[in-house]
PDB file of C-alpha atoms and ligand atoms in Angstrom:
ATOM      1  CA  UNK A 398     -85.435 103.158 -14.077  1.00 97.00           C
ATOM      2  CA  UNK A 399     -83.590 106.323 -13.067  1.00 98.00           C
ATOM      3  CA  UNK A 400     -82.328 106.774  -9.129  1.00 98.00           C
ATOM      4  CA  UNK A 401     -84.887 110.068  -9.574  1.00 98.00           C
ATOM      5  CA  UNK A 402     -87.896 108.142 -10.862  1.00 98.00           C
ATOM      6  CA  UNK A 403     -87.556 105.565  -7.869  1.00 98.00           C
ATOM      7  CA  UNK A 404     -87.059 108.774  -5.675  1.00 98.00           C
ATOM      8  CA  UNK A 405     -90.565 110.474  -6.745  1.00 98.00           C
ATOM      9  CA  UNK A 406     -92.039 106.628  -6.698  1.00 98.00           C
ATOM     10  CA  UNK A 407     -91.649 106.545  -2.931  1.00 98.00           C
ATOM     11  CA  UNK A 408     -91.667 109.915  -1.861  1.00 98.00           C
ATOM     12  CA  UNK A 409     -88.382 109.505  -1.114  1.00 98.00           C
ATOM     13  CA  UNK A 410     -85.712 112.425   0.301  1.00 98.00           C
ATOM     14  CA  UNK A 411     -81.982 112.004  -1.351  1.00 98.00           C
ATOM     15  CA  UNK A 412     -80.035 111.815   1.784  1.00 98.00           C
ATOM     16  CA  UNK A 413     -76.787 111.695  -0.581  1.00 98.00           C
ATOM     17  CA  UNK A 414     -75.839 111.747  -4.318  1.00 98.00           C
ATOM     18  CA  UNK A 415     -77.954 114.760  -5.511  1.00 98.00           C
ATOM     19  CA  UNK A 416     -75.477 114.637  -8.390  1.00 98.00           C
ATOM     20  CA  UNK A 417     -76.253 110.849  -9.433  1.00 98.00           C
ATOM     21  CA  UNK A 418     -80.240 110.989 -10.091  1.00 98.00           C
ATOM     22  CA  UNK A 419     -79.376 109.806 -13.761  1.00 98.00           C
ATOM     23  CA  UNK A 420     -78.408 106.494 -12.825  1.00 98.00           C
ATOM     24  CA  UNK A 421     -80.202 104.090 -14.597  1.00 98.00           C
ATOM     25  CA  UNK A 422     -81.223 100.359 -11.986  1.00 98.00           C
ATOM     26  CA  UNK A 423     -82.928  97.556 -13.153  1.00 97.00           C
ATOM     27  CA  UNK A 424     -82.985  95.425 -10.174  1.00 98.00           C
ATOM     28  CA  UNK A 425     -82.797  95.124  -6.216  1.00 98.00           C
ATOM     29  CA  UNK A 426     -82.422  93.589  -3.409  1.00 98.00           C
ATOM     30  CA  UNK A 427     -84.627  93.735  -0.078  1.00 98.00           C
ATOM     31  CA  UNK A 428     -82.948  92.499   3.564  1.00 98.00           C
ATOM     32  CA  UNK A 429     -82.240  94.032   6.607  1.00 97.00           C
ATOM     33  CA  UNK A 430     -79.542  90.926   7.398  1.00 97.00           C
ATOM     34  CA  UNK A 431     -76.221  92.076   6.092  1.00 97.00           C
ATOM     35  CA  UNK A 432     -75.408  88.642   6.288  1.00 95.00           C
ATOM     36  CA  UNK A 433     -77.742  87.533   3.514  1.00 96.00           C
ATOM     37  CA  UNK A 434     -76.834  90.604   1.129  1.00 97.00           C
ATOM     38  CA  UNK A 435     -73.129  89.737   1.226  1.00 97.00           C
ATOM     39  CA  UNK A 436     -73.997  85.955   0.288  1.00 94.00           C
ATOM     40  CA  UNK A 437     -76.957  86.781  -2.149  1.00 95.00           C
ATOM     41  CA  UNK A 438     -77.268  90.090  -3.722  1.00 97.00           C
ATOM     42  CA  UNK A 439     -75.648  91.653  -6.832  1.00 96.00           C
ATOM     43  CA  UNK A 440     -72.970  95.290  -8.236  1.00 97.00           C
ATOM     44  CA  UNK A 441     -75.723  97.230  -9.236  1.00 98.00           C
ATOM     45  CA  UNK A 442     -78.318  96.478  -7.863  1.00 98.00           C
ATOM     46  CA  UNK A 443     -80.664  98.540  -5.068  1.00 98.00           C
ATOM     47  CA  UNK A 444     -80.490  97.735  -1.264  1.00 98.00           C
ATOM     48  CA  UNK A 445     -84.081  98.031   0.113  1.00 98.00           C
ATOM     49  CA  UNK A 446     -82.984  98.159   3.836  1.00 98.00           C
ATOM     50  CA  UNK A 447     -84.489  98.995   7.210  1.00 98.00           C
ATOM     51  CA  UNK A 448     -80.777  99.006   8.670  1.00 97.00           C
ATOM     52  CA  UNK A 449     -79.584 102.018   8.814  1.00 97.00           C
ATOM     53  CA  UNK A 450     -75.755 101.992  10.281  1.00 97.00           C
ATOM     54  CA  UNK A 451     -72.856 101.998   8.886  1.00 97.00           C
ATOM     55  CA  UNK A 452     -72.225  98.114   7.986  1.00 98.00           C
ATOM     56  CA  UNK A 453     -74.998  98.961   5.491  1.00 98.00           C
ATOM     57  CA  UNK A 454     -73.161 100.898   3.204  1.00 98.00           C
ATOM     58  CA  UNK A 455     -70.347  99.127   3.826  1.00 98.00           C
ATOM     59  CA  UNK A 456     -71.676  95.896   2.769  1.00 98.00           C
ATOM     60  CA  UNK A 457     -73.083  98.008  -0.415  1.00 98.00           C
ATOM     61  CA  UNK A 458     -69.504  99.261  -0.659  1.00 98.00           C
ATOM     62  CA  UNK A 459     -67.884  96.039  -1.074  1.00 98.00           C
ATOM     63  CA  UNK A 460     -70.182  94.866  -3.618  1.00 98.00           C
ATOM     64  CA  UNK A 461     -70.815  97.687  -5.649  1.00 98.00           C
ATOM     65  CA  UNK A 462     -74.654  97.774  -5.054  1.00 98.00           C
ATOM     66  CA  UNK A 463     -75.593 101.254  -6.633  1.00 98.00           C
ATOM     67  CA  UNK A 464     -77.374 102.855  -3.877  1.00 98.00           C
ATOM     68  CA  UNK A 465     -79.094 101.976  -0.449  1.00 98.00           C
ATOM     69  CA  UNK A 466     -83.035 103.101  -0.105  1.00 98.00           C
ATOM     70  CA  UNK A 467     -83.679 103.012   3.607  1.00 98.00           C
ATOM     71  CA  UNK A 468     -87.062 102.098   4.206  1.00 98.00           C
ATOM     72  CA  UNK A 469     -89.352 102.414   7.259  1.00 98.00           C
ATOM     73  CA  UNK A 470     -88.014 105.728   8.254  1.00 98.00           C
ATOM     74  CA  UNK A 471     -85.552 104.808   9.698  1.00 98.00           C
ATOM     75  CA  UNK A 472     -83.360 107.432  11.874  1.00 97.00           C
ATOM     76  CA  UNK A 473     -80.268 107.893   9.716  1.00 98.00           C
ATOM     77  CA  UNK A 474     -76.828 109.511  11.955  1.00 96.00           C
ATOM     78  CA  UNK A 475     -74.556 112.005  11.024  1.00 97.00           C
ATOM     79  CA  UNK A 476     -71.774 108.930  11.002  1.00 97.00           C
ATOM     80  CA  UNK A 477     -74.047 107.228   8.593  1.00 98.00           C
ATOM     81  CA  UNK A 478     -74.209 110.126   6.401  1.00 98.00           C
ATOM     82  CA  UNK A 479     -70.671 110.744   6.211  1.00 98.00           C
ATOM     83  CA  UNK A 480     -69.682 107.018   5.422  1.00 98.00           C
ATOM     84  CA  UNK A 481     -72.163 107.209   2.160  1.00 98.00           C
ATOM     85  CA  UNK A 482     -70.160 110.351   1.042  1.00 98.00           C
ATOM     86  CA  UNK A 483     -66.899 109.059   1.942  1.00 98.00           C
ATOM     87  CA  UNK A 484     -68.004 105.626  -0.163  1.00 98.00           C
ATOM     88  CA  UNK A 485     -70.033 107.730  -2.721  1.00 98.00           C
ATOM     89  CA  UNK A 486     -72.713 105.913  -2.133  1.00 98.00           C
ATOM     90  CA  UNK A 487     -76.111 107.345  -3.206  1.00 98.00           C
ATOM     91  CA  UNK A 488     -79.141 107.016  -0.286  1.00 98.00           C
ATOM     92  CA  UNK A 489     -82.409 107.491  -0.844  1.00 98.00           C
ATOM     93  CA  UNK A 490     -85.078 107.728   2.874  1.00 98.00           C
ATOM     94  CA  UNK A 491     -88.239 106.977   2.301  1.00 98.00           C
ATOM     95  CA  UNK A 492     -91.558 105.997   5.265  1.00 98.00           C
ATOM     96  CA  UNK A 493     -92.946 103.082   3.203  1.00 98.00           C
ATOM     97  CA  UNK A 494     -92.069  99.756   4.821  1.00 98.00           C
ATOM     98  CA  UNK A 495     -90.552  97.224   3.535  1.00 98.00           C
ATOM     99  CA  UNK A 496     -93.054  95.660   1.424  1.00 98.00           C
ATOM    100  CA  UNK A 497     -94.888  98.514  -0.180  1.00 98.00           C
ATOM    101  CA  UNK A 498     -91.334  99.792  -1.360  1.00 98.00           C
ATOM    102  CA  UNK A 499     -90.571  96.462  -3.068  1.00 98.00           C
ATOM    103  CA  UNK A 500     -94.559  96.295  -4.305  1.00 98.00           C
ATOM    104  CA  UNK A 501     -94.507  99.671  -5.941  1.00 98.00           C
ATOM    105  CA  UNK A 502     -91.430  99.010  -7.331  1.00 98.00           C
ATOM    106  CA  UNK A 503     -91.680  95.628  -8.992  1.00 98.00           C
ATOM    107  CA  UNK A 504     -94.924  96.841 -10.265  1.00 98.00           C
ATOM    108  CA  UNK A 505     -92.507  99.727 -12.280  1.00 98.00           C
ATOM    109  CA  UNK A 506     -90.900  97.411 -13.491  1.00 97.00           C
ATOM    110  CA  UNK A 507     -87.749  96.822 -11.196  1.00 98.00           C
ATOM    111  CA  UNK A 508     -86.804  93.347 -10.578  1.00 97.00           C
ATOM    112  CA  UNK A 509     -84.734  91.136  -8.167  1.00 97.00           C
ATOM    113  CA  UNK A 510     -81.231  90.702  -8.435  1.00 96.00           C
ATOM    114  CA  UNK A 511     -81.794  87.216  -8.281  1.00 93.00           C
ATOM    115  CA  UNK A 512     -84.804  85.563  -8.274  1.00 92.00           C
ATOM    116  CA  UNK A 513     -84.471  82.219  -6.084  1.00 92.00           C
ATOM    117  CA  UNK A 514     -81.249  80.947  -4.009  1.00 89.00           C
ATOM    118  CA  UNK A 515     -79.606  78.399  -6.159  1.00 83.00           C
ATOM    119  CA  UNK A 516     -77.043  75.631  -4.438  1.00 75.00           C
ATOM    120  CA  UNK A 517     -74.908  76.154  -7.536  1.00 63.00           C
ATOM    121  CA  UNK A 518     -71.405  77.110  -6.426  1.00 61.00           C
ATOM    122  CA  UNK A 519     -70.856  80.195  -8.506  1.00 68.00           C
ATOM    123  CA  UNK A 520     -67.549  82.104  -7.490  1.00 72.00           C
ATOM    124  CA  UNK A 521     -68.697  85.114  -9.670  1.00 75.00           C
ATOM    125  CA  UNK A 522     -70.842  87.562  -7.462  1.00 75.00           C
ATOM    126  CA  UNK A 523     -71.886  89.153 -10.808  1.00 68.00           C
TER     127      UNK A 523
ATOM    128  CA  UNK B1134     -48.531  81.981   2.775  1.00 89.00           C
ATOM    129  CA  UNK B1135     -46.859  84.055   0.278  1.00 94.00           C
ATOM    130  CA  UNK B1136     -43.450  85.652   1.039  1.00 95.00           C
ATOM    131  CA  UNK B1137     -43.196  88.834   2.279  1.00 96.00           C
ATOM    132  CA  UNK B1138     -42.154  90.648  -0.822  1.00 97.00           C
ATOM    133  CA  UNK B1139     -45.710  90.443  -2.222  1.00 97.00           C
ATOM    134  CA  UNK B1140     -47.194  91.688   1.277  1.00 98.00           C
ATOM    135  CA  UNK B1141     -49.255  94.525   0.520  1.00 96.00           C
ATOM    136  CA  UNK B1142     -50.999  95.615   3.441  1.00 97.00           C
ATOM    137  CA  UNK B1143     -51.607  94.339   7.483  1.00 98.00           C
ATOM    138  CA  UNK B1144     -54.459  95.538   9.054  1.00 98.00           C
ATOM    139  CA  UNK B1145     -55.266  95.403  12.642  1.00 98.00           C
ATOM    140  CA  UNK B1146     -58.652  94.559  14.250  1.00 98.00           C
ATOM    141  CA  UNK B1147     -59.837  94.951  17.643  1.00 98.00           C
ATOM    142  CA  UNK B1148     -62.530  92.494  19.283  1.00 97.00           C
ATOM    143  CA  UNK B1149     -65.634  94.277  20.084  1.00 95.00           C
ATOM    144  CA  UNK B1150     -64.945  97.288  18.477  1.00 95.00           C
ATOM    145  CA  UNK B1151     -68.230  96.977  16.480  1.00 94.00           C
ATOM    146  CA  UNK B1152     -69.107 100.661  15.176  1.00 93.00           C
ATOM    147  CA  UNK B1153     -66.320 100.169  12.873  1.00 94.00           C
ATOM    148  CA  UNK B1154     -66.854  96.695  11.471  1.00 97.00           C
ATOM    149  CA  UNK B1155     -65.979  96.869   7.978  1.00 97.00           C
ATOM    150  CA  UNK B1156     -63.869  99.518   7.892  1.00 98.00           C
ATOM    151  CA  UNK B1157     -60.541  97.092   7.509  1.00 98.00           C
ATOM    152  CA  UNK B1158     -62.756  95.681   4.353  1.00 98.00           C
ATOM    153  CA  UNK B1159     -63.801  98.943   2.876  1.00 98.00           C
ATOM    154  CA  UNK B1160     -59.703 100.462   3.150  1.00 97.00           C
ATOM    155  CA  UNK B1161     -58.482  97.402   1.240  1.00 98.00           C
ATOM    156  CA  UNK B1162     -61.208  97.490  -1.657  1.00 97.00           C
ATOM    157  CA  UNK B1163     -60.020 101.208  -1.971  1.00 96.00           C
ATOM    158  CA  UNK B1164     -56.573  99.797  -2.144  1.00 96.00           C
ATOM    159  CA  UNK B1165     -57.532  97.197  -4.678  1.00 97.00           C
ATOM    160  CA  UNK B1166     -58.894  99.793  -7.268  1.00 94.00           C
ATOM    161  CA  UNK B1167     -56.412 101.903  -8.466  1.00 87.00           C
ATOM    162  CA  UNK B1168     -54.029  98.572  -8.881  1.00 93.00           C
ATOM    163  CA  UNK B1169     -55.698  97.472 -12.152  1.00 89.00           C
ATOM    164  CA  UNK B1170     -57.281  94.388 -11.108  1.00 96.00           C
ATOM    165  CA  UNK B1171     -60.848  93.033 -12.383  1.00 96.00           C
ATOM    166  CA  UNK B1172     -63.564  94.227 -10.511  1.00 96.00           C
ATOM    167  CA  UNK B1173     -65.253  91.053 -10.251  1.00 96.00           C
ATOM    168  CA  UNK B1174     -61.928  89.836  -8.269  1.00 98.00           C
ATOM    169  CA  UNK B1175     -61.895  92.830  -5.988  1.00 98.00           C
ATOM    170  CA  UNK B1176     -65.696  92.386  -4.981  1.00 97.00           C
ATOM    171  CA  UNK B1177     -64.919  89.007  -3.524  1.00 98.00           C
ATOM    172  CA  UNK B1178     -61.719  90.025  -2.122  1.00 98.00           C
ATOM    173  CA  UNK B1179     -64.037  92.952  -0.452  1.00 98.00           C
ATOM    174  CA  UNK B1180     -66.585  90.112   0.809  1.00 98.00           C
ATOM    175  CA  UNK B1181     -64.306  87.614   1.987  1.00 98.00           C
ATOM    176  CA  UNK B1182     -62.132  90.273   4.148  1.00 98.00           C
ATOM    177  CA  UNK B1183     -65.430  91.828   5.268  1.00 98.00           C
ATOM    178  CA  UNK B1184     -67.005  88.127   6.412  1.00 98.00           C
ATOM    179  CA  UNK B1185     -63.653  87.660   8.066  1.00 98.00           C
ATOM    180  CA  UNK B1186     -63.654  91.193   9.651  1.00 98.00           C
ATOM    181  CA  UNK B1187     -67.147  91.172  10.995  1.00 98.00           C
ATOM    182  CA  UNK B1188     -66.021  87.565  12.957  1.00 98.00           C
ATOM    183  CA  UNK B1189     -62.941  88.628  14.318  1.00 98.00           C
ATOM    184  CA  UNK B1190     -64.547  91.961  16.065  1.00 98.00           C
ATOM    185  CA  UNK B1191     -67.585  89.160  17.096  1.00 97.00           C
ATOM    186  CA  UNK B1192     -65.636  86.361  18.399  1.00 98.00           C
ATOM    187  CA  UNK B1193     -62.252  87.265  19.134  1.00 98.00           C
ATOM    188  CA  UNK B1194     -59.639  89.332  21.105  1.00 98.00           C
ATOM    189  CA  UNK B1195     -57.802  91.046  18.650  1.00 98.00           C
ATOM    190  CA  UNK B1196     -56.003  90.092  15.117  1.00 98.00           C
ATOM    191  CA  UNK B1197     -55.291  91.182  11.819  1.00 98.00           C
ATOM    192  CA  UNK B1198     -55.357  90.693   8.399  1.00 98.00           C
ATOM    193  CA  UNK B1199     -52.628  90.261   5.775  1.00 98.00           C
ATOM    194  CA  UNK B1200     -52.985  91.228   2.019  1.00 98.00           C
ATOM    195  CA  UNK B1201     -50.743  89.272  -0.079  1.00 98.00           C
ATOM    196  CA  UNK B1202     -50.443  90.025  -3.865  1.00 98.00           C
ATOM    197  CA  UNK B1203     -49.209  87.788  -6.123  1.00 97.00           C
ATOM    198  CA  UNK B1204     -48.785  87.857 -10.055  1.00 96.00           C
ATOM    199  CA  UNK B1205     -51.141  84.680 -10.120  1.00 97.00           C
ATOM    200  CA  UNK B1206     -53.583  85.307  -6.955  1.00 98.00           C
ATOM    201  CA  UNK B1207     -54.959  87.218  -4.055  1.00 98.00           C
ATOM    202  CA  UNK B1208     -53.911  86.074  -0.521  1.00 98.00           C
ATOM    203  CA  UNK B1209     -56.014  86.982   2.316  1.00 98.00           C
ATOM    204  CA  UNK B1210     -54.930  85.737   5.644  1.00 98.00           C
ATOM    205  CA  UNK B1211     -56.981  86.247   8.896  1.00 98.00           C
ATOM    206  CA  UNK B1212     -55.377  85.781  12.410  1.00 98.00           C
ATOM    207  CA  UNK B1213     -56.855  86.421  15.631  1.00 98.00           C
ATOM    208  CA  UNK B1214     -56.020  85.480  19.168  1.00 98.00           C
ATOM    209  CA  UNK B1215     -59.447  84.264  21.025  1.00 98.00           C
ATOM    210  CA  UNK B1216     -61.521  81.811  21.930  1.00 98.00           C
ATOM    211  CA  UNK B1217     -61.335  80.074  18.596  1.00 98.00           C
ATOM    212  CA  UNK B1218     -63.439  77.717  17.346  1.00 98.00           C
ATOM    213  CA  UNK B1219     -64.381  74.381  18.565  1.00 97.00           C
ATOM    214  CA  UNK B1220     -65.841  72.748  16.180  1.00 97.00           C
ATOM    215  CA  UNK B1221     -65.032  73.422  12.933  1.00 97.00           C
ATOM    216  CA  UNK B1222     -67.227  71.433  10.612  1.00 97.00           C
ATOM    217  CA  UNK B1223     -70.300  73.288  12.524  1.00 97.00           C
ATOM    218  CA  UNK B1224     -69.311  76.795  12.372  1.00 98.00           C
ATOM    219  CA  UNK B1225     -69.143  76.073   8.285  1.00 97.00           C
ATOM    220  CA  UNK B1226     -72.443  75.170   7.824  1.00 96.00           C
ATOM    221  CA  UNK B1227     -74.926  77.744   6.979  1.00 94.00           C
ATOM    222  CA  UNK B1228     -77.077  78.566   9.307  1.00 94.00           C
ATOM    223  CA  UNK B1229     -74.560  78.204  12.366  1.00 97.00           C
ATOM    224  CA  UNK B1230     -74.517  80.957  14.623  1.00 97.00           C
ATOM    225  CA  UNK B1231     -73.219  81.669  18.426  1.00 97.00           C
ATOM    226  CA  UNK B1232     -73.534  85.543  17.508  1.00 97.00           C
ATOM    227  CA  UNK B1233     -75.292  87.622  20.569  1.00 96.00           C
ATOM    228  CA  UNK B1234     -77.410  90.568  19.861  1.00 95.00           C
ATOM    229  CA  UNK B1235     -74.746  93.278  19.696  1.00 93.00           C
ATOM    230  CA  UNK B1236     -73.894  91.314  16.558  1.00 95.00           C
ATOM    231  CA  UNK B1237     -77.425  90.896  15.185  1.00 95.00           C
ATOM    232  CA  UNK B1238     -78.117  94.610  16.028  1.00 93.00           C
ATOM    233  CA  UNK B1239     -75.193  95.123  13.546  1.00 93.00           C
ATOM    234  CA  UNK B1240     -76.942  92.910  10.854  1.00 96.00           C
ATOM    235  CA  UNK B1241     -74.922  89.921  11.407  1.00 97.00           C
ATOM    236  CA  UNK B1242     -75.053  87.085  12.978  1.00 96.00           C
ATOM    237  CA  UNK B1243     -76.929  84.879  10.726  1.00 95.00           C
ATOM    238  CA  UNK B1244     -74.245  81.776  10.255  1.00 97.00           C
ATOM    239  CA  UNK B1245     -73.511  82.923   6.496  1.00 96.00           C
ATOM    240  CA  UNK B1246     -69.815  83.917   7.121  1.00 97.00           C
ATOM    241  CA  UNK B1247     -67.646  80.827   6.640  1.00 98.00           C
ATOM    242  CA  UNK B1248     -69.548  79.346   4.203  1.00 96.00           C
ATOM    243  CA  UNK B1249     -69.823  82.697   2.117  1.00 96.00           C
ATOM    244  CA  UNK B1250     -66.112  83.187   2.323  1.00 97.00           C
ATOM    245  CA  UNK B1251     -65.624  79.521   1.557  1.00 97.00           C
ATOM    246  CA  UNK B1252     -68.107  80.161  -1.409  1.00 95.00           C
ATOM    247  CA  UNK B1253     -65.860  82.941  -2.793  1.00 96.00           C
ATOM    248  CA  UNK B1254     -62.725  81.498  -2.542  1.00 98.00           C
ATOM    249  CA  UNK B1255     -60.290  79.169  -4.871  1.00 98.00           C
ATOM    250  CA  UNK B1256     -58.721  78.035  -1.879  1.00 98.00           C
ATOM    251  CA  UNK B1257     -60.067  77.766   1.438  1.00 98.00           C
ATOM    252  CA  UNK B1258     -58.467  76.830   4.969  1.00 98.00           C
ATOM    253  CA  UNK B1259     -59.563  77.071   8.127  1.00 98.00           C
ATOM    254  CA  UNK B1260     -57.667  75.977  11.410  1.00 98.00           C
ATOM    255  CA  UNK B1261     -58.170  76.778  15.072  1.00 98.00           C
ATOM    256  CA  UNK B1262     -56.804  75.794  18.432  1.00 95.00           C
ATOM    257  CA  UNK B1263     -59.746  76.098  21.133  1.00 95.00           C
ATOM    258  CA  UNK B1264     -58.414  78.710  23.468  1.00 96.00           C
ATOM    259  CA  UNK B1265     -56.278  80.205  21.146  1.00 98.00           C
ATOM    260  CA  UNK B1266     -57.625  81.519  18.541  1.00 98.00           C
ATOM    261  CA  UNK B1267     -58.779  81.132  14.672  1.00 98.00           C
ATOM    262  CA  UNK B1268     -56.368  81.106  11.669  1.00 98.00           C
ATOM    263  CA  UNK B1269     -58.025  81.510   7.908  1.00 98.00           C
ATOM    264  CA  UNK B1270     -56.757  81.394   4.661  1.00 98.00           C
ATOM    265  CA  UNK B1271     -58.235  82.495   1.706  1.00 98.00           C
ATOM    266  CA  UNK B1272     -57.094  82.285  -1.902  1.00 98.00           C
ATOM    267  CA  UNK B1273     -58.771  84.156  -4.783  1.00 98.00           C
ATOM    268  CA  UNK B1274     -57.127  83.187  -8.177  1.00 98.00           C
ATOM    269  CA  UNK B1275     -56.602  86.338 -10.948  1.00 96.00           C
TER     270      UNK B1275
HETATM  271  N1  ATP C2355     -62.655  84.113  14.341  1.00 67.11           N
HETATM  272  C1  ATP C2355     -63.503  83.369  15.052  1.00 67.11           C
HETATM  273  N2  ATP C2355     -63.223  83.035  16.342  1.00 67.11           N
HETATM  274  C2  ATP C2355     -64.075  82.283  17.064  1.00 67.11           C
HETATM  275  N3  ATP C2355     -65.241  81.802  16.584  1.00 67.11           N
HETATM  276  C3  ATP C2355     -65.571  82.082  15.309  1.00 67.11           C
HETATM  277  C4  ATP C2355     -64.738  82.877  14.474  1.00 67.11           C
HETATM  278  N4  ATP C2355     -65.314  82.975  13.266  1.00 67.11           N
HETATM  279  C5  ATP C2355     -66.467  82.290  13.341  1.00 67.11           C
HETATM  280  N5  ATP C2355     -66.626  81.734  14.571  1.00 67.11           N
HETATM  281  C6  ATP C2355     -67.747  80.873  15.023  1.00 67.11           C
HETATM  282  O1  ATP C2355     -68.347  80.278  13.891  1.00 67.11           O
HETATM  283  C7  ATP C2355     -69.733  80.643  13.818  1.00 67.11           C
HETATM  284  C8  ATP C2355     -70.151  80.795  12.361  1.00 67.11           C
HETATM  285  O2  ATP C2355     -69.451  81.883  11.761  1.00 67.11           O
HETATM  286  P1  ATP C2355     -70.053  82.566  10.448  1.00 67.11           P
HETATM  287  O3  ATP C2355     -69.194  83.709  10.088  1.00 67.11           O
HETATM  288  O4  ATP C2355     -70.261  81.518   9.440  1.00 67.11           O
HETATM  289  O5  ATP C2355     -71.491  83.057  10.937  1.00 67.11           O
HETATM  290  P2  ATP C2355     -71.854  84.243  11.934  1.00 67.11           P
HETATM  291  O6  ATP C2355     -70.657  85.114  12.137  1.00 67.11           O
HETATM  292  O7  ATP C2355     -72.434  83.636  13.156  1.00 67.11           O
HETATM  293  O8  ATP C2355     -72.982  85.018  11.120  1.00 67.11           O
HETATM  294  P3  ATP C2355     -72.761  85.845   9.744  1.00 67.11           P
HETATM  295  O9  ATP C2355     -71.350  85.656   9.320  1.00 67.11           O
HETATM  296  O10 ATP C2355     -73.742  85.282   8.773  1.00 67.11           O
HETATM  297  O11 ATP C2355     -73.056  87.246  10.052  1.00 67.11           O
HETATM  298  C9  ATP C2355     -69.845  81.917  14.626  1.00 67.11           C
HETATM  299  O12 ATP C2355     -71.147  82.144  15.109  1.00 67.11           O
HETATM  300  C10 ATP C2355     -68.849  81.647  15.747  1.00 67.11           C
HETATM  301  O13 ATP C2355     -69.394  80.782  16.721  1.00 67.11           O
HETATM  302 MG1   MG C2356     -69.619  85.836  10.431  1.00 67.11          MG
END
């Protein structure tokens, strides 16, 4: 679904990346431990987060996730702000928690990026 | 390591400096892009250097981080001068943590670090003198 469809889903405000509405995401990722998105999630995907600083879109950064929604209403910073531009990384705000964001969007139609944690040692972070 | 002539970049990270964490990792993706190489490569080059980023600032004094670039591969190296690590073996398996809360408050801190970085590389080595600090190698094959 479209970055502007998930927007109007949530009753979400486009913090950044007015310009990139059009993009088209099929799947996401939900974790507040940047930890366990840089060993687990997928490029392209969404990063349902309730962490709003600046290792969050930096972890997004260096995995090409397609945008961050922060969840939970979270307080976002100017610094914040600025490292999303800088990165050109689109963020989305939005006062659902956790769980109703994923909910409503999984019942659109969104998916996860992955589905279970596998032991497989895969080197490709796909 | 790789000799100097395919040294690309050295970047310098300070312990404790934790608003910035990830910075070092974000400059050399940007570096990586406009040089023509796969993306799936640069993401875990990006990873790898973050992981190792985000555990210098945690655990140690100071250090830095050399790019090497090779026809054949990707050479991170990660140096730091610290308390290093005592036990090796442990601090690899997931799950391992010593991180205190101005690391979790960060979003890290959950003992995913080594063994992601280990994950994403071709080559992995680790080595430490207790005291001293930690010295990691990392190669990512093109
Ligand atoms: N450069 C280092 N110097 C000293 N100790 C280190 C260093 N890197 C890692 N360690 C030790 O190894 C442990 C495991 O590191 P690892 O990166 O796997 O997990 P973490 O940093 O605790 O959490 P995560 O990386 O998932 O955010 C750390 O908690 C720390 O005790
Ligand atoms: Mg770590």
């Amino acid at each position: 679904m479209k970055l502007s469809e998930i927007r109007d889903i949530l009753d979400a405000k486009v913090i950044v990346g007015e310009d990139k509405l059009d993009l088209e995401i099929t799947t996401a990722f939900g974790a507040d431990l940047m930890s366990d998105v840089l060993a687990f999630a997928r490029s392209g995907c969404l990063l349902i987060t309730g962490l709003s600083n600046p290792q969050s879109v930096r972890t997004a950064y260096a995995l090409d996730i397609a945008a961050i929604l922060v969840c939970r209403g979270k307080s976002l910073t100017d610094k914040f702000v600025e490292i999303s531009q800088e990165l050109n990384i689109p963020i989305l705000w939005t006062r659902y928690i956790m769980f109703e964001v994923c909910g409503m969007l999984y019942k659109e139609g969104l998916t996860g990026c992955v589905t279970q944690i596998q032991d497989s040692e895969d080197k490709q972070i796909a | 390591m790789p000799s100097d002539e395919y040294l690309q970049g050295i970047y310098y990270i300070q312990g404790r400096d934790f608003v910035d964490a990830g910075i070092v990792s974000s400059e050399i993706k940007k570096s990586l892009k406009d040089k023509g190489i796969p993306e799936s490569i640069i993401r875990r080059v990006a990873v790898i250097t973050f992981e190792a980023e985000v555990n210098m600032i945690s655990y140690s004094e100071q250090g830095t981080i050399q790019l090497f670039i090779e026809p054949d591969a990707i050479t991170i190296q990660a140096d730091d001068i610290g308390q290093g690590i005592e036990d090796i073996e442990l601090a690899q398996q997931e799950g391992y943590s010593t991180a205190d809360d101005s690391i979790r408050e960060l979003g890290f801190g959950a003992g995913m670090g080594l063994a992601n970085i280990k994950k994403y590389s071709d080559i992995f080595e680790i080595t430490s003198n207790p005291g001293d600090g930690a010295h990691l190698k990392s190669v990512v094959k093109l």
